[in-house]
Amino acid sequence: MSTDRSDPPAETLSRQLRENQLDPTVAEGLRLVIAFNKITDLSDRRMIIELAERLVK
């Protein structure tokens, strides 16, 4: 695995998904993190967080 820290975090996560055999749950979690980080509107992020909190209950 490369130790080059110049990659943006989303690229690092994407590379991890491509290069490693991950547990399916971990892979889905990484995909969610990547998608969440693409949301730029703070109110949209808050809405996603609130929906996730309700689903956990």
CSV table of C-alpha atoms in Angstrom, one decimal:
chain,number,residue,atom,x,y,z
A,1,MET,CA,0.0,0.0,0.0
A,2,SER,CA,1.3,3.5,-0.9
A,3,THR,CA,2.1,5.8,2.0
A,4,ASP,CA,1.8,8.9,-0.3
A,5,ARG,CA,-0.4,11.3,1.7
A,6,SER,CA,-0.9,13.7,-1.2
A,7,ASP,CA,-4.1,12.0,-2.4
A,8,PRO,CA,-7.4,13.5,-1.4
A,9,PRO,CA,-9.2,11.5,1.2
A,10,ALA,CA,-11.9,10.4,-1.3
A,11,GLU,CA,-9.3,9.1,-3.6
A,12,THR,CA,-7.5,7.2,-0.8
A,13,LEU,CA,-10.8,5.6,0.1
A,14,SER,CA,-11.6,4.7,-3.5
A,15,ARG,CA,-8.1,3.2,-3.9
A,16,GLN,CA,-8.7,1.1,-0.8
A,17,LEU,CA,-11.9,-0.3,-2.3
A,18,ARG,CA,-10.1,-1.1,-5.5
A,19,GLU,CA,-6.9,-2.6,-4.1
A,20,ASN,CA,-8.1,-4.6,-1.1
A,21,GLN,CA,-10.4,-7.4,-0.4
A,22,LEU,CA,-12.6,-5.8,2.2
A,23,ASP,CA,-15.5,-7.2,4.2
A,24,PRO,CA,-18.7,-6.2,2.3
A,25,THR,CA,-19.9,-4.2,5.3
A,26,VAL,CA,-16.7,-2.2,5.4
A,27,ALA,CA,-16.8,-1.6,1.7
A,28,GLU,CA,-20.3,-0.3,1.9
A,29,GLY,CA,-19.3,2.0,4.8
A,30,LEU,CA,-16.5,3.4,2.7
A,31,ARG,CA,-18.8,4.0,-0.2
A,32,LEU,CA,-21.2,5.9,2.1
A,33,VAL,CA,-18.3,8.0,3.4
A,34,ILE,CA,-17.2,8.9,-0.1
A,35,ALA,CA,-20.8,9.8,-1.1
A,36,PHE,CA,-21.4,11.8,2.0
A,37,ASN,CA,-18.2,13.8,1.4
A,38,LYS,CA,-19.5,14.8,-2.0
A,39,ILE,CA,-22.5,16.6,-0.4
A,40,THR,CA,-21.5,20.2,-0.2
A,41,ASP,CA,-24.7,21.8,1.2
A,42,LEU,CA,-24.6,21.7,5.0
A,43,SER,CA,-28.4,21.5,5.3
A,44,ASP,CA,-28.3,18.4,3.0
A,45,ARG,CA,-25.6,16.8,5.2
A,46,ARG,CA,-27.6,17.5,8.3
A,47,MET,CA,-30.7,15.9,6.7
A,48,ILE,CA,-28.7,12.8,5.9
A,49,ILE,CA,-27.3,12.6,9.5
A,50,GLU,CA,-30.8,13.0,10.9
A,51,LEU,CA,-32.2,10.2,8.7
A,52,ALA,CA,-29.3,7.9,9.7
A,53,GLU,CA,-29.9,8.6,13.4
A,54,ARG,CA,-33.6,7.7,12.9
A,55,LEU,CA,-32.7,4.5,11.1
A,56,VAL,CA,-30.4,3.4,14.0
A,57,LYS,CA,-33.3,3.6,16.5
